[in-house]
Short mmCIF file of C-alpha atoms in Angstrom, two decimals:
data_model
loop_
_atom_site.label_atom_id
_atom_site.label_comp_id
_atom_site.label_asym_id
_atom_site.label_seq_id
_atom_site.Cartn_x
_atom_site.Cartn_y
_atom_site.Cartn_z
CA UNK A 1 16.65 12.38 -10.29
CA UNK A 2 13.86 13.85 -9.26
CA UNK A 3 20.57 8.73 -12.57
CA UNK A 4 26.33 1.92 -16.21
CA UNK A 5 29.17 1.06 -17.45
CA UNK A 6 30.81 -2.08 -18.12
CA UNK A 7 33.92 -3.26 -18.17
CA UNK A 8 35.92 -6.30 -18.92
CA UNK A 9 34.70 -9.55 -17.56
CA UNK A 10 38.63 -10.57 -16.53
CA UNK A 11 38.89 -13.83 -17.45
CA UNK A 12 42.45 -14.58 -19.02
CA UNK A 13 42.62 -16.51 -22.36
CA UNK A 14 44.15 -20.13 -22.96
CA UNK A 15 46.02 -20.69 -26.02
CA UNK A 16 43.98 -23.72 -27.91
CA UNK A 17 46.26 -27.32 -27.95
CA UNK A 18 44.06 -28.64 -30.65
CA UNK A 19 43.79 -32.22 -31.08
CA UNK A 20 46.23 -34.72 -30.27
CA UNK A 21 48.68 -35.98 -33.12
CA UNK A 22 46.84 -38.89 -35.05
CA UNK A 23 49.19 -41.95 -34.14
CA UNK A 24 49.56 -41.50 -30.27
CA UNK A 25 52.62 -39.28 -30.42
CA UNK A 26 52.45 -36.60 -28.44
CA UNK A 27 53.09 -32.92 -29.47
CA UNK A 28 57.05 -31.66 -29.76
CA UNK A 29 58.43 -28.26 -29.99
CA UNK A 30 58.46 -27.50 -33.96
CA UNK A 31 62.87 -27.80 -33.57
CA UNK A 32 63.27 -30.84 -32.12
CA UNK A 33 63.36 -34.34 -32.75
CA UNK A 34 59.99 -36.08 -32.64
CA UNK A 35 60.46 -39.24 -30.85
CA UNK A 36 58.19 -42.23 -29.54
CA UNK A 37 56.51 -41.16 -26.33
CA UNK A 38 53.64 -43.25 -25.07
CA UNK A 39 50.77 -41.02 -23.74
CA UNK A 40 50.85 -42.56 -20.62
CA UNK A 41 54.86 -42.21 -19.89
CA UNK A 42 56.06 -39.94 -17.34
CA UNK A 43 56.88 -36.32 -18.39
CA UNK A 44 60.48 -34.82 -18.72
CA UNK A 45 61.42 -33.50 -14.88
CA UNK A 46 64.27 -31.25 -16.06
CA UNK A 47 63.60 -27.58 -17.89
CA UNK A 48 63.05 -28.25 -21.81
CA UNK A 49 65.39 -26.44 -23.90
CA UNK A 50 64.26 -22.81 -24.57
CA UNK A 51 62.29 -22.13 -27.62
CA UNK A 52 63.28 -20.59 -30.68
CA UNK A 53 62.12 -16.64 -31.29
CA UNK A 54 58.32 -16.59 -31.95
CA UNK A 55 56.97 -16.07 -35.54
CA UNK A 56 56.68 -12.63 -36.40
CA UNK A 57 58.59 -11.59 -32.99
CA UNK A 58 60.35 -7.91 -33.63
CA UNK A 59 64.02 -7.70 -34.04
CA UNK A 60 66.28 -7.68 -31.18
CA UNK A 61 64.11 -9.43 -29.11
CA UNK A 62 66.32 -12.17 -26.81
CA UNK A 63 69.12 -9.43 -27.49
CA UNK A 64 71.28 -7.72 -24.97
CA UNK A 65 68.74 -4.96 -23.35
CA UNK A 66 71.52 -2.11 -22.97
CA UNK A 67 71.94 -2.98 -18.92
CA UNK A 68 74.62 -5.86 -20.16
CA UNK A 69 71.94 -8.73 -19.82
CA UNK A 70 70.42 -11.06 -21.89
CA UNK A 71 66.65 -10.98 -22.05
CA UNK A 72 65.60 -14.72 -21.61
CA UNK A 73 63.33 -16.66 -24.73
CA UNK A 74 60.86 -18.20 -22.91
CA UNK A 75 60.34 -20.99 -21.58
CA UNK A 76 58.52 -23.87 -22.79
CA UNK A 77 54.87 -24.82 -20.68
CA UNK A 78 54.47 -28.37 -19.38
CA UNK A 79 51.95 -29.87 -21.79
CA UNK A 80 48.78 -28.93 -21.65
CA UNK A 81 49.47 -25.71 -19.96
CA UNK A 82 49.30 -22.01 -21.90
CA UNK A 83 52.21 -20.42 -23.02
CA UNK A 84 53.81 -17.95 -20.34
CA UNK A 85 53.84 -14.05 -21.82
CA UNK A 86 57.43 -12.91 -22.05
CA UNK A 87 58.50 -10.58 -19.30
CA UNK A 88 58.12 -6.97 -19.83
CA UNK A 89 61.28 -5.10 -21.02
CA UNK A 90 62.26 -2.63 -18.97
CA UNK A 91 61.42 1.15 -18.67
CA UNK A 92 63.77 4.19 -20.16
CA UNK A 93 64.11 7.42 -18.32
CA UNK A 94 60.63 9.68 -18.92
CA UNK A 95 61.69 12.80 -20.34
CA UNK A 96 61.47 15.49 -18.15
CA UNK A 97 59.08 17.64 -19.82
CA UNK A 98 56.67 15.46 -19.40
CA UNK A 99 55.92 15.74 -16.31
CA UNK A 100 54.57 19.27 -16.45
CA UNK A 101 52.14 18.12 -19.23
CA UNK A 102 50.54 15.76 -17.41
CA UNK A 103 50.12 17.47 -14.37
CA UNK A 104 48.77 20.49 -16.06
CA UNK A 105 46.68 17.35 -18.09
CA UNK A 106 45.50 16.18 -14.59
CA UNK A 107 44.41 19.37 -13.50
CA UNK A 108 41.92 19.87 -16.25
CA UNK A 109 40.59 16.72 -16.07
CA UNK A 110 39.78 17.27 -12.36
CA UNK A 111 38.35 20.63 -13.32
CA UNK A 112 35.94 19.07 -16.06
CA UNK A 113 35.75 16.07 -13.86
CA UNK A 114 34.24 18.37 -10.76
CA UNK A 115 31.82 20.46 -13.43
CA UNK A 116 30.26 17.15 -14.36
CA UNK A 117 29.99 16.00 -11.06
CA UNK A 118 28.27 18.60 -9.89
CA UNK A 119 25.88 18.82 -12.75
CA UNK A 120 25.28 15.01 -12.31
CA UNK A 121 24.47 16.04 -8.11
CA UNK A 122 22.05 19.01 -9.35
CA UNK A 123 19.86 16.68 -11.85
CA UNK A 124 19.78 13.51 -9.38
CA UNK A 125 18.65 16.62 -6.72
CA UNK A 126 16.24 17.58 -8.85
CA UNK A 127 14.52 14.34 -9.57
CA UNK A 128 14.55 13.83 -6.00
CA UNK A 129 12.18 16.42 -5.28
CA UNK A 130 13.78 18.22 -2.89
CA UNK A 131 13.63 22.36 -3.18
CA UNK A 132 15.14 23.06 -6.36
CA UNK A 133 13.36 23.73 -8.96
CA UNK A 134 12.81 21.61 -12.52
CA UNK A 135 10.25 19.08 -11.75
CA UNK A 136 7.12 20.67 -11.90
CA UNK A 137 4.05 19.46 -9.82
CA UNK A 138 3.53 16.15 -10.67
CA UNK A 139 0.62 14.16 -11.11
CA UNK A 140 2.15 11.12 -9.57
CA UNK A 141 3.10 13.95 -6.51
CA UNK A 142 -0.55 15.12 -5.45
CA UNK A 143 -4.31 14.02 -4.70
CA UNK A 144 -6.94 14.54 -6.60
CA UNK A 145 -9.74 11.78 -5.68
CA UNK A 146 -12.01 13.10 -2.71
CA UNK A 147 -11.39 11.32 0.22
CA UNK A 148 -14.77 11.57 1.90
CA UNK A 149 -17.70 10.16 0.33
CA UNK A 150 -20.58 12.31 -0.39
CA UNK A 151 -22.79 10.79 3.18
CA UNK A 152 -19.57 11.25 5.01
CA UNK A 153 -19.59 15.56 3.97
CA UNK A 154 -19.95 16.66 7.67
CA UNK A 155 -17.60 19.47 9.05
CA UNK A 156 -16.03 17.05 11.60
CA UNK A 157 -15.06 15.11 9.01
CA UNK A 158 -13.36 17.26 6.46
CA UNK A 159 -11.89 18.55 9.34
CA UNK A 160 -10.00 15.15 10.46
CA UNK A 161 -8.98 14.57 6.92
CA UNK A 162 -7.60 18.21 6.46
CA UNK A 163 -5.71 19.05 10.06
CA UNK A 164 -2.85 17.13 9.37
CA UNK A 165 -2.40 18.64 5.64
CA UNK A 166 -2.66 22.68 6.84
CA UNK A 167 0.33 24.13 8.42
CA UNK A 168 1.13 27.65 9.94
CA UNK A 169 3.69 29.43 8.68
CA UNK A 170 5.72 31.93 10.91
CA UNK A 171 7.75 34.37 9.00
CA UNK A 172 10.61 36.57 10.94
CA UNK A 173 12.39 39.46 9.64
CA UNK A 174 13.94 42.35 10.60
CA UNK A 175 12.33 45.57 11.89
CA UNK A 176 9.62 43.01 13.41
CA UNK A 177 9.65 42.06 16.59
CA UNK A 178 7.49 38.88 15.83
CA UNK A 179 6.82 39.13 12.09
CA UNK A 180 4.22 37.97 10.29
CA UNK A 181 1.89 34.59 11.28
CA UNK A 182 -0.55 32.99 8.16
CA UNK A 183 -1.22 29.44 7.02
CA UNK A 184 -0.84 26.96 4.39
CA UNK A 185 -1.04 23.42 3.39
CA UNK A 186 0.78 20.65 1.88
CA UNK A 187 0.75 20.62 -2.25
CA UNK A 188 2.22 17.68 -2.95
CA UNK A 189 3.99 14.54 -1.33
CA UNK A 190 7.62 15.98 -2.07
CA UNK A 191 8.10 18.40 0.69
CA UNK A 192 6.15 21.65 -0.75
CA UNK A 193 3.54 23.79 1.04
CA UNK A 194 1.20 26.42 -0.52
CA UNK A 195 0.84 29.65 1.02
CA UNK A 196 -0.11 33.33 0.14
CA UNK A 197 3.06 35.90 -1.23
CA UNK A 198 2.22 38.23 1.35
CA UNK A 199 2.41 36.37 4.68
CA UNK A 200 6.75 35.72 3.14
CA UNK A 201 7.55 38.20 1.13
CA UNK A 202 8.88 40.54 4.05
CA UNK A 203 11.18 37.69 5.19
CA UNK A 204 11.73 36.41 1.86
CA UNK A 205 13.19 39.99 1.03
CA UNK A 206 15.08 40.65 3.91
CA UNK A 207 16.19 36.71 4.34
CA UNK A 208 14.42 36.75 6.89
CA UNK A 209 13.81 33.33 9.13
CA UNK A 210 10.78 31.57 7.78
CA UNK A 211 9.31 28.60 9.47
CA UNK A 212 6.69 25.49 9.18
CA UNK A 213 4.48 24.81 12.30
CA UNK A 214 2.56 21.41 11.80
CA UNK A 215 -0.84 20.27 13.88
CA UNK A 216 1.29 19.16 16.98
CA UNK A 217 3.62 22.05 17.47
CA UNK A 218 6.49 21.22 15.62
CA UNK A 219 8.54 23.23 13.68
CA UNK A 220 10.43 23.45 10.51
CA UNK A 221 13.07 25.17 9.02
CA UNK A 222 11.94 26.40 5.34
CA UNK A 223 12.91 28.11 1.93
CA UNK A 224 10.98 29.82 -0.60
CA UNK A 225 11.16 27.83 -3.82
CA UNK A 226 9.43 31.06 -5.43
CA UNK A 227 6.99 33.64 -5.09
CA UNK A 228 3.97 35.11 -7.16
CA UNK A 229 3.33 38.91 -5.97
CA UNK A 230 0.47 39.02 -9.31
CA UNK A 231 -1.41 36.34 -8.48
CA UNK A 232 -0.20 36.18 -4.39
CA UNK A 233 1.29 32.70 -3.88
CA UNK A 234 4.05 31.65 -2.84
CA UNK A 235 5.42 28.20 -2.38
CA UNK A 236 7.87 26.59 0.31
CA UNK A 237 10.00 23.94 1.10
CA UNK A 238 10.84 21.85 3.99
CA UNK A 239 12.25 18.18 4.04
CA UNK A 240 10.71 17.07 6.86
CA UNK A 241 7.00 17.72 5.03
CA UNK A 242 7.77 15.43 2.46
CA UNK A 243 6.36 12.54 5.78
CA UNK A 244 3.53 14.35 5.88
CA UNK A 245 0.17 14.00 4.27
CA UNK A 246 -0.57 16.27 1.18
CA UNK A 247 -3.70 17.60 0.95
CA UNK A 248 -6.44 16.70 -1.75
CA UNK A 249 -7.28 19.12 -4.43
CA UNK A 250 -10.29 19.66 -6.11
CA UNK A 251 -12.01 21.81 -8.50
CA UNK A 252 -13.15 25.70 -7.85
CA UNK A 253 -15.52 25.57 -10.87
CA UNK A 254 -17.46 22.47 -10.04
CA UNK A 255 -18.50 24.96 -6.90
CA UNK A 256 -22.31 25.78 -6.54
CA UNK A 257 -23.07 29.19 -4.44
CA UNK A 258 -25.16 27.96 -1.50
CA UNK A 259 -22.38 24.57 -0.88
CA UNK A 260 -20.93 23.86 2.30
CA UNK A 261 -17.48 24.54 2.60
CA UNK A 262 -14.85 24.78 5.63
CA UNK A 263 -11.87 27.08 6.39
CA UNK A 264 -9.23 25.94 7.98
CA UNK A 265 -5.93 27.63 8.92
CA UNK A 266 -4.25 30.18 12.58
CA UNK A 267 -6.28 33.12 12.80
CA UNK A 268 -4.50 35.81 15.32
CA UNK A 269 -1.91 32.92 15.61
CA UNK A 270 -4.30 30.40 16.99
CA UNK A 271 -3.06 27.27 15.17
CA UNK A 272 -5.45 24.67 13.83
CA UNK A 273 -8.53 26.12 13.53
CA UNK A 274 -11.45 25.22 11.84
CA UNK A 275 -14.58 27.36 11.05
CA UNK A 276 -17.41 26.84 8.31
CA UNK A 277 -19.60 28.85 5.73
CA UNK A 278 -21.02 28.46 2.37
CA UNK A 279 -19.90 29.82 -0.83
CA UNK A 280 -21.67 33.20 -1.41
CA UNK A 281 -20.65 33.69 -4.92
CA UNK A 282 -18.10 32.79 -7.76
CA UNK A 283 -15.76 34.73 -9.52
CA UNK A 284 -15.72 37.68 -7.89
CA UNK A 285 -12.91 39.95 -9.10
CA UNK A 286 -10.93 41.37 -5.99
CA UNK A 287 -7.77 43.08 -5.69
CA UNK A 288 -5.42 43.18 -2.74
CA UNK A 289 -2.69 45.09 -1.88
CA UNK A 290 -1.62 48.53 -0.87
CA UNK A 291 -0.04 50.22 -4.00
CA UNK A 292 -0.09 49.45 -7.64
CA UNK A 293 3.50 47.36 -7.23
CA UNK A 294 2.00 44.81 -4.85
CA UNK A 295 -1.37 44.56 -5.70
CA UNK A 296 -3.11 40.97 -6.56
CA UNK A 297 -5.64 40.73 -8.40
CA UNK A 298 -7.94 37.08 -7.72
CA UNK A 299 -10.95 36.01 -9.67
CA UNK A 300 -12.18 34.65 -6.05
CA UNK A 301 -14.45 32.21 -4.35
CA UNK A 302 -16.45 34.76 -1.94
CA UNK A 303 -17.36 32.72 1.31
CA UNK A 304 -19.09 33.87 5.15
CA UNK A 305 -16.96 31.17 6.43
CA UNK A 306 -15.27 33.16 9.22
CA UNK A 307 -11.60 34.62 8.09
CA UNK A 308 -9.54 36.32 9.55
CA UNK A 309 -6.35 37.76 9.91
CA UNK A 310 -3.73 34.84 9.90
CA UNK A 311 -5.76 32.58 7.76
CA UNK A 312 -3.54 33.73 5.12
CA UNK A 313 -2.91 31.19 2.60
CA UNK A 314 -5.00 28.15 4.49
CA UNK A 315 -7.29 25.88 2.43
CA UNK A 316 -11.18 26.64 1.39
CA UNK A 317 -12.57 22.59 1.63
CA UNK A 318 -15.71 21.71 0.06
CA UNK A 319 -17.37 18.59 1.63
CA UNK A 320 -15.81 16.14 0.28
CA UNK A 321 -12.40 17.22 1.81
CA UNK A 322 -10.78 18.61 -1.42
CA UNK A 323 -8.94 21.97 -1.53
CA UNK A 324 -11.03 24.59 -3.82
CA UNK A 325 -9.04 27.54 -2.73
CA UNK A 326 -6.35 29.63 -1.12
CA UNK A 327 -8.27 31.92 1.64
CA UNK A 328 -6.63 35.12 0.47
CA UNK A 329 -8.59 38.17 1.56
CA UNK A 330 -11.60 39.17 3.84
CA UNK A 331 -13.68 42.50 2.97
CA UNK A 332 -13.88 45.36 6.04
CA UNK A 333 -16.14 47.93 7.04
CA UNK A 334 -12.77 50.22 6.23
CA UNK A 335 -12.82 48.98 2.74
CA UNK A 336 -9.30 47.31 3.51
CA UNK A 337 -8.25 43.92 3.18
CA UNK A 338 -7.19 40.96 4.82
CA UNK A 339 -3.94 41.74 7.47
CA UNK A 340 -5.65 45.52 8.34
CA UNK A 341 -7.28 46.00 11.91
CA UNK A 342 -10.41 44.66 11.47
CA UNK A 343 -11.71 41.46 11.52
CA UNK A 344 -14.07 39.24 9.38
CA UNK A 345 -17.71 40.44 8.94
CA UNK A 346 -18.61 37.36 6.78
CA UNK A 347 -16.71 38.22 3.10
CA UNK A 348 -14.14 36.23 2.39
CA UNK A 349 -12.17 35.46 -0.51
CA UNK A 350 -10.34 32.54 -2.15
CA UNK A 351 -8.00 32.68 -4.66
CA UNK A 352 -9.45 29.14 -6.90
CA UNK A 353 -7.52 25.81 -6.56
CA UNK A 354 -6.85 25.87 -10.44
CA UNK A 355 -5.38 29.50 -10.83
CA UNK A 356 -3.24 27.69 -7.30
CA UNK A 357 -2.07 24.43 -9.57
CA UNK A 358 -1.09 26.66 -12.61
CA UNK A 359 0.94 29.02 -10.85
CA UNK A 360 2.54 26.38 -8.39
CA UNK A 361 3.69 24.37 -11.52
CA UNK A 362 5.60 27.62 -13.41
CA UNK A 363 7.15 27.75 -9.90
CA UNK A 364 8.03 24.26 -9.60
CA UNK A 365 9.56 24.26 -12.57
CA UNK A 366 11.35 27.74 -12.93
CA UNK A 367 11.55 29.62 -9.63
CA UNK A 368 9.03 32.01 -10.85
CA UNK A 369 5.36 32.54 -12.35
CA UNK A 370 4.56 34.40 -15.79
CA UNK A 371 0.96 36.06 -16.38
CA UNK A 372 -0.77 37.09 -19.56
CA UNK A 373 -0.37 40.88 -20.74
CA UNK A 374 -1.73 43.09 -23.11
CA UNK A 375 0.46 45.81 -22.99
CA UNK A 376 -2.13 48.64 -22.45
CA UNK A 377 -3.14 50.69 -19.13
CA UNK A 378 -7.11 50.57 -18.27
CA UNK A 379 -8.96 52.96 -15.31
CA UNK A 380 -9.51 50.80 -12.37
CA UNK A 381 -11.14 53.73 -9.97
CA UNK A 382 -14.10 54.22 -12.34
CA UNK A 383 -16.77 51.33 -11.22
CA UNK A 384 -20.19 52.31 -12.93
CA UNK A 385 -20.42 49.06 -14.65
CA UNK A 386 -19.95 50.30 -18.17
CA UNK A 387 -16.60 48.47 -18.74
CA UNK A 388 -13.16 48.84 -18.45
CA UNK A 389 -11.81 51.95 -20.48
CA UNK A 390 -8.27 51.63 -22.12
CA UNK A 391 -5.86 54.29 -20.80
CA UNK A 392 -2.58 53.91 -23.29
CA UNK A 393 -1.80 51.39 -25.40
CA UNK A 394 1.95 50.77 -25.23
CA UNK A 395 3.84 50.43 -28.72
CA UNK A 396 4.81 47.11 -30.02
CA UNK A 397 2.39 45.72 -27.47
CA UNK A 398 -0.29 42.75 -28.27
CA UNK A 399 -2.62 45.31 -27.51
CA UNK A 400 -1.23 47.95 -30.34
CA UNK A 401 -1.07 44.86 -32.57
CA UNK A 402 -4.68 43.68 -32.19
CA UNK A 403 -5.81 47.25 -33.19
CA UNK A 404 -6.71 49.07 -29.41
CA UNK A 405 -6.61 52.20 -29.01
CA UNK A 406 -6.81 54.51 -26.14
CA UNK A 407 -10.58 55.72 -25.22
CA UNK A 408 -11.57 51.79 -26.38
CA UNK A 409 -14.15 50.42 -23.65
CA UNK A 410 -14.10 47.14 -23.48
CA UNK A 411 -17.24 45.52 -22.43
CA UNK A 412 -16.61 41.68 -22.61
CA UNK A 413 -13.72 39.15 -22.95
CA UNK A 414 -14.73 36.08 -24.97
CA UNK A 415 -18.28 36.69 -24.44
CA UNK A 416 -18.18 37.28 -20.62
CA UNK A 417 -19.40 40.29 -19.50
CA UNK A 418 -16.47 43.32 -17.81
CA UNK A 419 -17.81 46.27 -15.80
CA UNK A 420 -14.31 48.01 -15.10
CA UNK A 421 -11.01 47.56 -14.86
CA UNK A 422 -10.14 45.14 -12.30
CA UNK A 423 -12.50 42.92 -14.13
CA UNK A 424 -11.08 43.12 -16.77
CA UNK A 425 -7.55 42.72 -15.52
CA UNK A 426 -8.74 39.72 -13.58
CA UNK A 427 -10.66 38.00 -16.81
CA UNK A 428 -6.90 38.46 -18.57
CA UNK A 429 -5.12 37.04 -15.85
CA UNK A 430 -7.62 33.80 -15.86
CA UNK A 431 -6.00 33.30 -18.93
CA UNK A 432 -2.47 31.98 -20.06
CA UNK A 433 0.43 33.71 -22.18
CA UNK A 434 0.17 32.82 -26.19
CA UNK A 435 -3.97 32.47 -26.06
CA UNK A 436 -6.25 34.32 -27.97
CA UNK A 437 -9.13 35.72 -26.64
CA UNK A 438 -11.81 37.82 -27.86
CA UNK A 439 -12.55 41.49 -26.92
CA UNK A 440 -15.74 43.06 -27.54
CA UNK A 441 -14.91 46.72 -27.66
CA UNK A 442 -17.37 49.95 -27.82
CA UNK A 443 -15.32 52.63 -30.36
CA UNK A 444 -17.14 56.19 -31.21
CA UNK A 445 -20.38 54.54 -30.30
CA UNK A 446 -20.13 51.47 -32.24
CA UNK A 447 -19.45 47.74 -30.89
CA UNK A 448 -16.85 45.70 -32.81
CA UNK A 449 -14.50 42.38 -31.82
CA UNK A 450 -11.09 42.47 -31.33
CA UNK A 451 -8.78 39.44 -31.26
CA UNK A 452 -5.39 39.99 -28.45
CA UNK A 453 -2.80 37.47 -28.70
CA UNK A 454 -1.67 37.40 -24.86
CA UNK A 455 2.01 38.60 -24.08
CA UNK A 456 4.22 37.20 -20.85
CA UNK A 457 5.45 39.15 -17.81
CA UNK A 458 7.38 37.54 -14.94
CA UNK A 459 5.87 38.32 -11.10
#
């Protein structure tokens, strides 16, 4: 950190002369004589006699030092010269339990000396921007300004100014013979790459190898810095990114279905691809996942830009070369999602670039993403379009606090439509822990609006 002292300057004092005697006489020692000296005449060649004991100079001092020798007065300094200090007086015998105090004194301040080093190391390492966590993602860090001007908005283009920023990301771990293959690009200019939970979270569990792949081939040792199985993100770290390029991020919600954007990522392993669609529709609530522990659920970008599996975690580019989304998730004629057998039929899906900056920053800066709770269960099989119908409400819950109760349909979240329980989950997660949003709720037949202070889980 992304860490003075001073000391003494070392100079040694000279004891001030003053003037010289009014008269031409030059200075004596305070017990002798004065006579006439010119200031001119040559100075004494033999030792002057030694000088009496100082002012204020502690008894004994010139007297026998116990070793049956006399400690010397000083002597006199030619004139002009400082006074000489007095030689030191000689040690006594260090008791000898003393010894084991200061070794045992010694030993603790190496101790506390070590604990402060290291905590000194961990904050410089942490301004430094390497892969621990603490320093958030930066403003100063990533790109926001679209690097392609609105004439320049072709697909060749975008795809120039993005190739260097994506990266695949190979993931190895046990019980797979070649693991899992996806994509990603690079956040910031400190070493981090964005790519979806699922394509590490295998290796990630089972430390399993996981691995950077850049446009020409090379590869890269790299560590999860954390993981978001709620909102399927992860983020990693490798030092040799920090050289490269990071990617330019835009905005999801300045979208318009019907624009031009570009995919980019390794489908079926086949690094550096590039393939192009439009945006089909906006916030599109879509859950992924096989069970109710791993499931994601992303308030998406649909696009027909061609996705498939192994596009994992690879940008969505609008024309102007910025990042709008993480390609998360492609619809199938089995109903499944992206990583089953099939392959893209035109329905992607996008988790948006802002939902991607939010959860990137908790992660930066703690290991690990929160989301926004309410503390009650809703039905997500039931999708008639007549909203999302509370299950439970859980006790000492924002939900039981705001007044729900089980049976409560809720039909819209701050004005915003919900036909069923993902979208509902989905319009909760769009929001942060500590807001309050606004619940319209249908009870015995009769609307009314219900304020929930948002609660914070950790995944």
């Amino acid at each position: 950190m992304n860490d003075e002292q001073a000391g003494p300057d070392g100079t040694e004092e000279t004891r001030p002369l003053g003037p010289a005697p009014a008269g031409g006489d030059s200075w004596v020692p305070p017990t002798a004589q004065p006579r006439p000296m010119q200031w001119d005449a040559p100075r004494p060649t033999s030792a002057p006699t030694p000088y009496p004991q100082p002012f204020g100079q502690a008894p004994g001092y010139g007297q026998d030092q116990g070793f049956g020798q006399t400690q010397p007065y000083p002597q006199a300094a030619p004139y002009g010269q400082p006074y000489p200090a007095p030689p030191a007086a000689p040690r006594g015998r260090v008791p000898g339990w003393l010894w084991p105090l200061v070794t045992a004194l010694a030993l603790v301040v190496g101790v506390a000396g070590g604990v402060l080093g290291s905590i000194v190391h961990d904050e410089l390492q942490e301004g430094s921007g390497s892969s621990l966590v603490g320093s958030g993602l930066g403003e100063d860090t990533v790109r926001t300004e679209p690097p392609l001007e609105v004439d320049d908005g072709t697909v060749a283009a975008v795809a120039q100014e993005l190739l260097p920023s994506t990266v695949q990301i190979a993931a190895e771990y046990e019980g797979e013979a070649n693991g899992a293959t996806g994509s990603g690009f690079v956040l910031d200019s400190r070493g981090h790459v964005v790519t979806n939970n699922h394509v590490v979270a295998d290796a990630a569990s089972d430390d399993g190898a996981i691995q950077i792949v850049d446009q020409d081939g090379n590869r890269y040792d790299a560590e999860v810095v954390g993981r978001s199985p709620v909102y399927d993100l992860a983020v990693l770290y490798a030092e040799e990114v920090e050289g490269m390029k990071p990617a330019a991020l835009g905005a999801s919600t300045e979208l318009l279905v019907g624009e031009g954007v570009v995919a980019i990522g390794s489908p079926l392993g086949l690094r550096a691809t590039v393939t192009a669609g439009i945006v089909s529709a906006l916030q599109r609530p879509v859950t992924t996942g096989d069970s109710a522990n791993d499931s994601s659920y992303i308030n998406a970008v649909q696009t027909d830009a061609a996705i498939n599996p192994g596009n994992s975690g690879g940008p969505l580019v609008n024309l102007r070369g910025q990042v709008v989304g993480v390609n998360s998730a492609i619809a199938t004629t089995g109903g499944g999602m992206l990583g089953g057998e099939s392959g893209n039929i035109g329905v992607g899906f996008a988790i948006p670039i802002e939902q991607v900056r939010v959860t990137a920053d908790q992660i930066l800066r703690t290991g690990k993403a929160s989301y926004p709770v309410i503390g009650a269960q809703v039905q997500t099989g039931r999708r008639d379009g007549s909203g999302a119908t509370i299950e439970e409400v859980l006790d000492d819950t924002p939900a039981a606090e705001a007044g729900l109760e089980a049976g409560d349909v809720v039909v819209a979240v701050d004005g915003e439509r919900v036909t069923d329980g993902i979208a509902l989950i989905v319009s909760i997660r769009t929001h942060q822990p500590g807001e309050t949003i606004a619940f319209t709720v249908v009870r015995d037949g009769d609307e009314r609006k219900v304020e929930v202070t948002l609660g914070s889980e950790t995944g």
